[in-house]
Coordinates of C-alpha atoms and ligand atoms in Angstrom, one line a residue:
Chain S
X13 CA -43.6 21.8 -1.8
X14 CA -42.0 24.9 -3.6
X15 CA -38.8 24.7 -5.3
X16 CA -36.7 26.0 -2.9
X17 CA -38.1 23.9 0.1
X18 CA -37.5 21.0 -2.0
X19 CA -33.9 21.9 -2.6
X20 CA -33.1 22.7 0.9
X21 CA -34.8 19.9 2.2
X22 CA -33.9 16.7 -0.3
X23 CA -31.2 18.3 -3.3
X24 CA -28.8 19.8 -0.4
X25 CA -28.2 16.9 1.9
X26 CA -27.7 14.6 -1.2
X27 CA -25.0 17.3 -2.8
X28 CA -23.6 17.3 0.8
X29 CA -23.1 13.6 0.7
X30 CA -21.9 13.4 -2.5
X31 CA -19.4 16.0 -2.1
X32 CA -18.2 14.0 1.0
X33 CA -17.8 10.9 -1.4
X34 CA -14.1 11.9 -2.8
X35 CA -13.0 12.2 0.9
X36 CA -14.6 8.9 2.1
X37 CA -13.3 7.1 -1.1
X38 CA -9.7 8.0 -0.1
X39 CA -10.0 6.9 3.5
X40 CA -11.6 3.3 2.2
X41 CA -9.2 2.7 -0.3
X42 CA -6.4 4.0 2.1
X43 CA -7.7 1.3 4.3
X44 CA -7.9 -1.5 2.1
X45 CA -4.1 -0.5 0.7
X46 CA -5.4 0.3 -2.7
X47 CA -3.8 3.7 -2.7
X48 CA -1.1 2.6 -5.2
X49 CA 2.5 2.2 -4.6
X50 CA 2.9 5.7 -3.9
X51 CA 0.1 6.7 -1.7
X52 CA 0.8 10.1 -0.7
X53 CA 1.4 10.9 -4.2
X54 CA -2.5 9.7 -4.6
X55 CA -3.8 11.7 -2.0
X56 CA -2.3 14.7 -3.0
X57 CA -3.1 14.3 -6.6
X58 CA -6.9 13.1 -5.5
X59 CA -7.2 16.0 -3.1
X60 CA -5.7 18.4 -5.5
X61 CA -8.1 17.6 -8.7
X62 CA -11.2 17.5 -6.3
X63 CA -10.2 21.1 -4.9
X64 CA -10.1 22.3 -8.8
X65 CA -13.2 20.3 -9.5
X66 CA -15.3 22.1 -6.7
X67 CA -14.0 25.4 -7.6
X68 CA -15.3 25.0 -11.1
X69 CA -18.7 23.9 -9.9
X70 CA -19.0 26.8 -7.6
X71 CA -18.1 29.1 -10.5
X72 CA -20.5 27.0 -12.7
X73 CA -23.7 28.1 -10.4
X74 CA -24.1 31.8 -11.3
X75 CA -23.7 31.2 -15.3
X76 CA -26.2 28.0 -14.7
X77 CA -28.9 30.4 -13.3
X78 CA -28.4 32.9 -15.9
X79 CA -28.9 30.1 -18.7
X80 CA -31.9 28.3 -17.2
X81 CA -33.5 30.7 -15.2
X82 CA -33.6 28.2 -12.3
X83 CA -32.8 30.2 -9.3
X84 CA -32.6 27.9 -6.6
X85 CA -29.4 26.4 -7.8
X86 CA -27.7 29.5 -6.1
X87 CA -28.4 27.7 -2.8
X88 CA -25.6 25.4 -3.5
X89 CA -23.5 27.8 -4.2
X90 CA -21.8 28.4 -0.5
X91 CA -21.8 24.4 -0.2
X92 CA -19.8 23.9 -3.6
X93 CA -17.5 26.7 -2.4
X94 CA -16.8 25.5 1.2
X95 CA -16.1 22.0 -0.4
X96 CA -13.4 23.5 -2.5
X97 CA -11.8 24.7 0.6
X98 CA -12.2 21.8 2.5
X99 CA -10.6 19.7 -0.3
X100 CA -7.9 22.5 -0.8
X101 CA -7.4 22.0 3.1
X102 CA -6.7 18.6 2.6
X103 CA -4.4 19.1 -0.3
X104 CA -2.6 21.6 1.7
X105 CA -2.1 19.5 4.6
X106 CA -0.9 16.2 2.7
X107 CA 1.8 18.7 1.7
X108 CA 2.6 20.4 4.8
X109 CA 2.8 17.4 6.7
X110 CA 4.0 14.8 4.3
X111 CA 6.2 16.7 2.2
X112 CA 7.9 19.4 4.6
X113 CA 7.0 17.5 8.0
X114 CA 5.2 20.9 9.3
X115 CA 8.2 23.0 8.5
X116 CA 6.8 26.4 7.1
X117 CA 10.3 27.8 6.3
X118 CA 10.7 24.7 3.6
X119 CA 6.9 25.7 2.8
X120 CA 7.9 29.4 2.1
X121 CA 10.8 28.3 0.1
X122 CA 9.0 26.6 -2.2
X123 CA 6.2 29.5 -2.5
X124 CA 9.1 32.0 -3.7
X125 CA 11.2 29.8 -5.7
X126 CA 8.5 27.5 -7.8
X127 CA 5.9 29.2 -9.9
X128 CA 3.6 26.0 -9.4
X129 CA 3.6 26.6 -5.8
X130 CA 3.5 30.1 -5.7
X131 CA 0.2 29.9 -8.0
X132 CA -1.4 27.1 -5.7
X133 CA -0.8 28.8 -2.6
X134 CA -2.1 31.7 -3.7
X135 CA -5.2 30.2 -5.0
X136 CA -5.6 28.6 -1.8
X137 CA -4.9 31.5 0.4
X138 CA -7.2 33.7 -1.0
X139 CA -9.8 31.1 -0.5
X140 CA -9.6 31.5 3.3
X141 CA -10.8 35.1 3.6
X142 CA -14.0 33.5 1.4
X143 CA -14.6 30.3 3.9
X144 CA -14.4 32.6 6.8
X145 CA -16.9 35.1 5.7
X146 CA -19.5 32.3 4.1
X147 CA -21.9 32.7 6.9
X148 CA -25.1 34.9 7.0
X149 CA -23.6 36.8 9.8
X150 CA -20.7 38.0 7.7
X151 CA -22.8 38.8 4.6
X152 CA -25.0 41.0 6.9
X153 CA -21.9 42.7 8.5
X154 CA -20.1 43.4 5.1
X155 CA -23.2 44.2 3.1
X156 CA -24.3 42.4 0.1
X157 CA -22.3 44.7 -2.3
X158 CA -19.1 44.5 -0.4
X159 CA -19.2 41.1 0.4
X160 CA -19.9 40.4 -3.4
X161 CA -16.7 42.2 -4.4
X162 CA -14.8 40.3 -1.7
X163 CA -15.9 37.0 -3.2
X164 CA -14.8 37.9 -6.4
X165 CA -11.4 36.7 -5.4
X166 CA -12.8 33.4 -5.9
X167 CA -12.0 34.4 -9.9
X168 CA -8.1 35.0 -9.0
X169 CA -8.3 31.5 -6.9
X170 CA -9.2 29.6 -10.2
X171 CA -6.8 31.2 -12.1
X172 CA -4.1 30.4 -9.7
X173 CA -5.5 26.9 -9.4
X174 CA -5.4 26.2 -13.2
X175 CA -1.9 27.8 -13.7
X176 CA -0.7 25.6 -10.6
X177 CA -2.1 22.4 -12.5
X178 CA -0.2 23.3 -15.7
X179 CA 2.8 24.0 -14.3
X180 CA 3.0 21.2 -12.1
X181 CA 2.7 18.3 -14.9
X182 CA 5.6 17.0 -16.3
X183 CA 4.7 16.6 -20.0
X184 CA 0.9 15.9 -20.7
X185 CA -0.9 19.0 -20.5
X186 CA -4.2 17.8 -21.8
X187 CA -6.0 17.9 -18.6
X188 CA -4.8 21.0 -17.4
X189 CA -5.9 22.6 -20.6
X190 CA -9.5 21.3 -20.4
X191 CA -9.6 22.9 -16.8
X192 CA -8.1 26.2 -18.4
X193 CA -10.8 25.7 -21.1
X194 CA -13.7 25.4 -18.3
X195 CA -12.4 28.3 -16.1
X196 CA -12.1 30.6 -19.3
X197 CA -15.5 30.1 -20.4
X198 CA -17.0 30.5 -16.9
X199 CA -15.1 33.6 -16.4
X200 CA -16.0 34.9 -19.9
X201 CA -19.6 34.3 -19.3
X202 CA -19.5 36.9 -16.4
X203 CA -17.6 39.5 -18.4
X204 CA -20.2 39.1 -21.4
X205 CA -22.9 39.4 -18.9
X206 CA -21.7 42.4 -17.3
X207 CA -21.3 43.8 -20.4
X208 CA -24.5 42.9 -22.0
X209 CA -26.0 44.5 -18.7
X210 CA -24.1 47.5 -19.3
X211 CA -25.2 48.3 -22.5
X212 CA -28.6 47.5 -22.1
X213 CA -28.6 50.4 -19.2
Chain D
X5 CA -5.9 -2.0 -10.5
X6 CA -4.5 -5.2 -10.8
X7 CA -6.8 -7.9 -9.9
X8 CA -5.4 -10.6 -7.3
X9 CA -5.3 -14.1 -8.4
X10 CA -4.1 -16.8 -6.3
X11 CA -1.7 -17.4 -8.6
X12 CA -0.1 -14.1 -8.7
X13 CA 0.8 -14.4 -4.8
X14 CA 4.3 -13.7 -4.9
X15 CA 7.0 -14.9 -2.7
X16 CA 7.7 -11.3 -1.1
X17 CA 3.8 -11.4 -0.3
X18 CA 3.8 -14.1 1.5
X19 CA 7.2 -15.0 2.9
X20 CA 8.6 -12.1 5.4
X21 CA 11.7 -10.3 4.0
X22 CA 14.4 -11.8 6.2
X23 CA 13.2 -15.3 5.2
X24 CA 13.3 -14.7 1.7
X25 CA 16.8 -12.9 2.2
X26 CA 18.0 -15.9 3.7
X27 CA 17.1 -18.2 1.1
X28 CA 18.8 -15.6 -1.3
X29 CA 21.7 -16.4 0.5
X30 CA 21.2 -20.0 0.2
X31 CA 20.8 -19.5 -3.7
X32 CA 23.8 -17.5 -4.0
X33 CA 26.1 -20.2 -2.6
X34 CA 24.3 -23.0 -4.3
X35 CA 24.5 -20.8 -7.6
X36 CA 28.4 -20.5 -7.4
X37 CA 28.1 -24.1 -6.3
X38 CA 26.4 -24.8 -9.3
X39 CA 29.0 -22.8 -11.4
X40 CA 31.7 -25.0 -10.1
X41 CA 29.7 -28.0 -10.9
X42 CA 29.0 -26.9 -14.5
X43 CA 32.5 -26.3 -15.3
X44 CA 33.4 -29.8 -14.6
X45 CA 30.6 -31.3 -17.0
X46 CA 28.1 -31.8 -14.2
X47 CA 24.3 -30.8 -14.8
X48 CA 23.1 -29.2 -11.3
X49 CA 19.8 -30.0 -10.3
X50 CA 18.1 -26.5 -9.6
X51 CA 14.5 -27.6 -8.9
X52 CA 14.8 -26.9 -5.2
X53 CA 16.2 -23.3 -5.5
X54 CA 14.2 -22.2 -8.7
X55 CA 10.7 -22.9 -7.0
X56 CA 11.9 -20.0 -4.5
X57 CA 12.7 -17.4 -7.2
X58 CA 9.9 -18.5 -9.4
X59 CA 7.3 -17.9 -6.8
X60 CA 7.8 -13.9 -7.5
X61 CA 6.1 -14.2 -10.8
X62 CA 4.8 -17.6 -11.6
X63 CA 5.1 -17.2 -15.4
X64 CA 8.7 -15.3 -15.4
X65 CA 11.9 -17.2 -16.1
X66 CA 14.3 -17.5 -13.0
X67 CA 17.9 -16.5 -13.5
X68 CA 20.8 -18.8 -12.3
X69 CA 24.3 -18.5 -11.3
X70 CA 24.1 -14.9 -10.5
X71 CA 26.5 -13.9 -7.4
X72 CA 26.1 -11.3 -4.8
X73 CA 27.9 -8.0 -5.8
X74 CA 30.1 -5.9 -3.3
X75 CA 28.1 -3.0 -4.1
X76 CA 25.1 -3.7 -2.3
X77 CA 23.2 -1.6 -0.3
X78 CA 21.7 -3.2 3.1
X79 CA 18.9 -1.0 2.9
X80 CA 15.5 -2.4 2.9
X81 CA 14.4 -3.4 -0.8
X82 CA 11.0 -2.1 -2.3
X83 CA 8.6 -5.3 -3.1
X84 CA 8.5 -6.8 -6.2
X85 CA 4.9 -5.1 -6.6
X86 CA 6.7 -1.8 -5.8
X87 CA 9.3 -2.6 -8.7
X88 CA 6.8 -3.7 -11.2
X89 CA 4.0 -1.4 -10.9
X90 CA 4.9 1.9 -10.6
X91 CA 7.1 2.8 -13.7
X92 CA 8.0 5.4 -16.2
X93 CA 8.0 3.8 -19.3
X94 CA 6.1 6.5 -21.8
X95 CA 6.6 3.7 -24.3
X96 CA 3.4 1.9 -22.7
X97 CA 1.6 5.2 -21.6
X98 CA 2.1 8.0 -19.2
X99 CA 0.7 6.9 -15.8
X100 CA 3.0 5.0 -13.8
X101 CA 0.6 1.9 -14.0
X102 CA 0.3 1.8 -17.6
X103 CA 3.7 0.0 -18.2
X104 CA 2.4 -3.0 -15.8
X105 CA -0.9 -3.0 -17.6
X106 CA 0.1 -2.4 -21.1
X107 CA 3.6 -3.8 -21.7
X108 CA 2.4 -7.4 -22.5
X109 CA 2.7 -6.7 -26.2
X110 CA 6.3 -6.4 -25.9
X111 CA 8.4 -9.3 -27.3
X112 CA 11.4 -9.7 -25.3
X113 CA 12.4 -12.6 -27.5
X114 CA 13.8 -13.1 -30.2
X115 CA 15.7 -9.8 -29.4
X116 CA 19.0 -8.5 -30.5
X117 CA 21.3 -5.4 -30.1
X118 CA 23.1 -3.7 -32.8
X119 CA 26.6 -2.4 -31.7
X120 CA 28.0 0.1 -34.1
X121 CA 30.2 3.0 -34.1
X122 CA 33.8 3.5 -33.4
X123 CA 34.7 0.2 -32.2
X124 CA 36.6 -2.8 -33.4
X125 CA 33.7 -5.6 -33.3
X126 CA 30.2 -3.9 -34.3
X127 CA 27.5 -6.2 -35.3
X128 CA 24.3 -7.8 -34.3
X129 CA 24.4 -9.9 -31.1
X130 CA 21.4 -12.1 -29.9
X131 CA 20.3 -11.6 -26.4
X132 CA 20.8 -15.0 -25.8
X133 CA 24.5 -14.6 -26.7
X134 CA 24.9 -11.6 -24.6
X135 CA 23.8 -13.3 -21.9
X136 CA 26.2 -16.0 -22.1
X137 CA 29.3 -13.7 -22.2
X138 CA 29.4 -12.6 -18.7
X139 CA 28.7 -14.0 -15.4
X140 CA 25.5 -12.5 -13.8
X141 CA 25.5 -10.7 -10.3
X142 CA 22.8 -9.4 -8.3
X143 CA 23.3 -5.6 -7.7
X144 CA 21.1 -4.4 -4.9
X145 CA 21.0 -0.6 -6.0
X146 CA 19.1 2.9 -4.9
X147 CA 17.1 4.1 -7.4
X148 CA 16.4 7.8 -7.4
X149 CA 13.9 9.2 -9.8
X150 CA 14.2 12.8 -10.9
X151 CA 10.4 13.3 -9.7
X152 CA 11.8 13.1 -6.3
X153 CA 10.8 9.3 -5.3
X154 CA 13.1 6.1 -4.8
X155 CA 13.2 2.7 -4.3
X156 CA 15.6 -0.1 -3.5
X157 CA 16.1 -2.5 -6.1
X158 CA 17.7 -6.1 -6.4
X159 CA 18.9 -5.8 -10.3
X160 CA 20.5 -9.1 -11.8
X161 CA 22.8 -8.0 -14.6
X162 CA 27.0 -8.0 -15.8
X163 CA 28.8 -4.7 -15.7
X164 CA 28.5 -2.2 -18.5
X165 CA 32.4 -2.1 -18.6
X166 CA 32.7 -5.7 -19.5
X167 CA 30.1 -5.1 -22.3
X168 CA 31.7 -2.1 -23.4
X169 CA 35.2 -3.2 -23.7
X170 CA 34.3 -6.9 -25.4
X171 CA 33.4 -4.4 -28.6
X172 CA 36.9 -2.8 -28.3
X173 CA 35.9 0.7 -28.4
X174 CA 38.6 3.2 -30.7
X175 CA 40.2 6.1 -29.1
X176 CA 37.8 8.1 -30.9
X177 CA 34.8 6.4 -28.8
X178 CA 34.2 9.3 -26.3
X179 CA 30.8 8.5 -25.6
X180 CA 28.1 5.2 -25.8
X181 CA 24.6 5.9 -26.7
X182 CA 21.9 3.7 -25.9
X183 CA 18.6 3.4 -28.0
X184 CA 15.3 1.9 -27.3
X185 CA 13.2 -0.2 -29.6
X186 CA 10.8 1.6 -31.7
X187 CA 7.7 -0.5 -32.5
X188 CA 4.2 0.9 -32.5
X189 CA 2.9 -2.7 -32.3
X190 CA 4.9 -3.9 -29.4
X191 CA 5.2 -0.3 -28.0
X192 CA 1.6 1.2 -28.2
X193 CA 2.5 4.1 -26.4
X194 CA 4.8 5.2 -29.5
X195 CA 1.7 6.2 -31.3
X196 CA 1.5 9.1 -29.1
X197 CA 4.0 11.9 -29.8
X198 CA 4.6 12.0 -26.1
X199 CA 8.3 12.1 -26.5
X200 CA 10.2 11.9 -29.9
X201 CA 10.7 8.1 -30.5
X202 CA 13.0 6.1 -30.0
X203 CA 14.2 7.3 -26.7
X204 CA 17.7 7.6 -26.6
X205 CA 20.1 7.9 -23.6
X206 CA 24.0 8.4 -23.2
X207 CA 27.5 7.9 -20.9
X208 CA 30.6 9.6 -21.4
X209 CA 33.1 6.8 -21.9
X210 CA 34.6 7.1 -18.5
X211 CA 31.1 6.8 -16.9
X212 CA 30.3 3.7 -18.9
X213 CA 33.5 2.2 -17.9
X214 CA 32.9 2.7 -14.1
X215 CA 32.2 -0.7 -12.2
X216 CA 28.9 0.7 -10.8
X217 CA 27.1 0.7 -14.2
X218 CA 25.3 -2.0 -15.0
X219 CA 23.6 -3.9 -18.0
X220 CA 20.7 -5.1 -16.2
X221 CA 18.7 -8.3 -17.4
X222 CA 16.9 -9.4 -14.5
X223 CA 15.0 -8.3 -11.1
X224 CA 14.4 -10.2 -7.9
X225 CA 16.4 -13.5 -9.4
X226 CA 14.3 -13.4 -12.6
X227 CA 14.0 -12.3 -16.1
X228 CA 13.2 -8.5 -16.5
X229 CA 9.6 -7.9 -16.5
X230 CA 8.4 -6.1 -19.7
X231 CA 7.6 -3.1 -17.9
X232 CA 11.1 -2.8 -16.4
X233 CA 12.7 -2.7 -19.7
X234 CA 13.1 -6.2 -20.7
X235 CA 15.2 -8.1 -21.8
X236 CA 18.2 -5.6 -21.5
X237 CA 18.4 -2.2 -19.7
X238 CA 21.1 0.2 -18.3
X239 CA 21.0 1.1 -14.6
X240 CA 23.6 3.8 -13.5
X241 CA 22.6 4.4 -9.6
X242 CA 24.3 7.5 -9.5
X243 CA 22.0 9.3 -11.9
X244 CA 18.6 10.1 -12.3
X245 CA 16.5 7.3 -13.1
X246 CA 15.3 8.4 -16.6
X247 CA 19.2 7.8 -17.4
X248 CA 18.5 3.8 -17.2
X249 CA 17.0 3.4 -20.5
X250 CA 15.2 0.3 -21.2
X251 CA 14.4 -2.4 -23.7
X252 CA 18.0 -1.8 -25.5
X253 CA 18.3 -2.5 -29.2
X254 CA 21.4 -0.3 -30.1
X255 CA 24.5 0.4 -28.4
X256 CA 26.8 3.4 -30.3
X257 CA 30.3 4.4 -29.6
X258 CA 30.0 8.0 -30.5
X259 CA 32.8 10.9 -30.8
X260 CA 30.3 13.4 -29.4
X261 CA 28.0 13.6 -26.8
X262 CA 24.6 12.1 -27.9
X263 CA 21.5 14.5 -27.2
X264 CA 19.4 12.1 -24.7
X265 CA 15.7 12.4 -25.3
X266 CA 14.9 14.6 -22.1
X267 CA 17.6 17.1 -22.5
X268 CA 16.1 17.0 -26.4
X269 CA 12.4 17.9 -25.3
X270 CA 13.2 19.9 -22.1
X271 CA 16.9 21.2 -22.4
X272 CA 16.1 23.8 -19.5
X273 CA 14.9 21.0 -17.2
X274 CA 17.2 18.0 -18.1
X275 CA 20.7 17.7 -19.1
X276 CA 22.8 15.2 -20.5
X277 CA 24.6 14.2 -16.7
X278 CA 21.6 14.1 -14.6
X279 CA 23.7 13.0 -11.4
X280 CA 21.5 13.0 -8.6
X281 CA 22.4 16.5 -6.8
X282 CA 20.3 17.6 -3.7
X283 CA 22.0 21.0 -4.1
X284 CA 20.8 21.8 -7.7
X285 CA 16.9 21.8 -8.1
X286 CA 14.8 20.7 -11.0
X287 CA 13.5 24.1 -12.3
X288 CA 9.9 23.0 -10.9
X289 CA 10.8 21.2 -7.8
X290 CA 13.5 20.4 -5.3
X291 CA 15.8 17.7 -5.4
X292 CA 17.1 18.2 -1.8
X293 CA 14.8 15.5 -0.7
X294 CA 12.9 12.6 -1.8
X295 CA 10.0 10.2 -0.8
X296 CA 11.4 6.7 -0.4
X297 CA 8.6 4.6 -1.8
X298 CA 6.8 2.8 1.3
X299 CA 7.6 5.6 3.6
X300 CA 5.4 8.7 4.5
X301 CA 8.0 11.5 5.3
X302 CA 10.7 12.5 2.9
X303 CA 14.1 11.6 3.4
X304 CA 17.1 13.8 2.5
X305 CA 18.9 12.9 -0.6
X306 CA 22.5 12.1 -1.0
X307 CA 24.9 13.6 -3.3
X308 CA 25.3 10.8 -6.4
X309 CA 22.4 8.8 -4.9
X310 CA 24.9 8.2 -1.8
X311 CA 27.4 6.7 -4.2
X312 CA 29.9 9.7 -4.2
X313 CA 32.6 8.0 -2.8
X314 CA 32.8 6.0 -5.8
X315 CA 32.0 8.1 -8.5
X316 CA 32.4 11.9 -7.5
X317 CA 36.4 11.8 -8.8
X318 CA 34.8 11.3 -12.5
X319 CA 33.5 14.6 -12.0
X320 CA 36.4 16.8 -10.5
X321 CA 36.7 20.1 -12.1
X322 CA 33.9 20.1 -13.4
X323 CA 30.8 22.9 -12.5
X324 CA 28.2 20.8 -10.5
X325 CA 25.7 23.1 -12.4
X326 CA 26.5 21.9 -15.4
X327 CA 26.1 18.2 -14.2
X328 CA 22.3 18.4 -14.1
Ligands
HEM410 C1 -6.6 26.5 -5.4 C2 -5.9 25.6 -4.8 C3 -5.1 24.3 -5.4 C4 -5.9 23.6 -6.4 C5 -6.9 23.5 -6.9 C6 -4.8 22.3 -6.8 C7 -5.0 21.5 -7.4 C8 -3.9 20.7 -7.9 C9 -3.9 19.3 -9.0 C10 -5.2 19.4 -10.0 C11 -2.5 18.9 -8.8 C12 -2.3 17.5 -10.0 C13 -3.1 16.5 -9.6 C14 -2.6 15.3 -10.6 O1 -1.6 15.7 -11.1 O2 -3.2 14.5 -10.8 C15 -2.1 19.4 -7.6 C16 -0.6 18.8 -7.4 C17 -0.2 19.3 -6.2 N1 -0.4 20.3 -5.7 FE1 -2.1 21.5 -5.5 N2 -3.7 22.7 -5.6 C18 -3.8 23.8 -4.8 C19 -3.0 24.4 -4.0 C20 -2.1 23.9 -3.8 C21 -1.2 24.1 -2.4 C22 -1.8 25.7 -1.4 C23 0.0 23.5 -2.5 C24 1.3 23.6 -1.3 C25 1.6 24.9 -1.1 C26 -0.1 22.6 -3.5 C27 1.0 21.6 -3.6 C28 0.8 20.8 -4.5 C29 1.5 19.7 -4.9 C30 3.0 19.3 -4.0 C31 0.9 18.9 -6.0 C32 1.5 17.4 -6.4 C33 3.1 17.6 -7.0 C34 3.6 16.3 -7.6 O3 3.1 15.1 -7.4 O4 4.7 16.5 -8.2 N3 -1.2 22.8 -4.3 N4 -2.6 20.4 -7.1

């Protein structure tokens, strides 16, 4: 079995199931009444942090390929990105339904008034076109180059996401700064790679 | 997560609310009868009633003889578990589950409170003495956190006004300042510089003398659990919860407005007055609505947390934007 086939047949389904894990775990805890005294807060925070984790994992794919030379890792990129969108959608829906009772006016009010929501909303909205154009059909229609350019929006999305986290926290900014550092390294790696390649030419 | 042991089964877990409430009414009647009996020298037997409230937390000491207050809300109370496992008490960690987990190191006895500043009777008073000075009453209050969630909590305590008056504040006493214990052994969270310790809060004298302001020594008919600020804390129901300073060791009568902890660390976000006000947002989030713990959808926040009829007159003529 070639490396690619092995990745497609075994590793990808395994990663897919693992990616569903946090959502399943939330549902299980929900049924057991184990989501704590403020379950809505738990769901918001859990889905939020998993959105961010999947954004980071998605961004880590290409640098991992450069670093290890193991090309099949690229086969996970789309799935990880879609998981980021999946958790982002759950996160946004929790907020939209339970914080704002499906009233768009209230959401918009937050988006324009509260920097942490502005950042999170930007981050999430930029993920929508990326999720929609994630199919092979769209890659063909747009052409690889244009598709790649479009999907660089995930960099902006990641920056919006970490700012959202940082600005939301009341006091202890340790964890937001850990994610800021990771995102900085992952984006920095791209810049460095780009410069290194340009100077080779 | 708390591991549930059978011994931890609480009255509110196993009894429906109305039954619990009826028993409490019974208790209150029993309580006042007992006061009457005690005054004529009788020693009333409390066995029957004490087991009822004792069941909240088998290791907690029950409080006796407290009466019902005219200020009680009839809204559905949050469970004992809600009130005792979801706390902001950074002296024990920043997570809301931390105080319940880590506050066993706090020793609420022996405990004394230093009273100083502009008053006629400064001194150091033990908690046992303080609890003997005033009749206890139950106050079922709404509690609105600055983080936009709320609970309904049955406190037991005595009016702050009675406490304040006892020390005969002078005409120069314009503010009352409260200070929490500092002791890294008892409050391990204080080894982290999360906030400048000790935690400090304050009230204007007329706020402190308002009948709604409460010194709480109990919860659900029992002595305060450590995570809720044992052995004595402040409850000011028309203000955001952070004004309700816990585990108080010092009460000072001051001429000038004390710098309360949250104002000190984030003056742009938290002020001195911190009156619940749906019209004035926190700089980062809206205060227009709140999530009552136990409910899924948010509800509208009321001015002064629903106590406007009682307290709004304290602030006439003041710019509400300065009252955050
Ligand atoms: C890129 C997309 C997003 C990411 C990665 C993200 C991530 C996060 C994270 C990590 C947290 C904090 C978790 C914690 O403290 O444990 C959070 C909280 C939150 N997020 Fe997001 N978020 C995103 C988009 C959004 C959007 C679009 C909204 C609403 C318009 C939103 C609303 C909230 C709210 C209301 C909270 C909780 C605030 C609180 O509890 O005080 N987020 N998010």
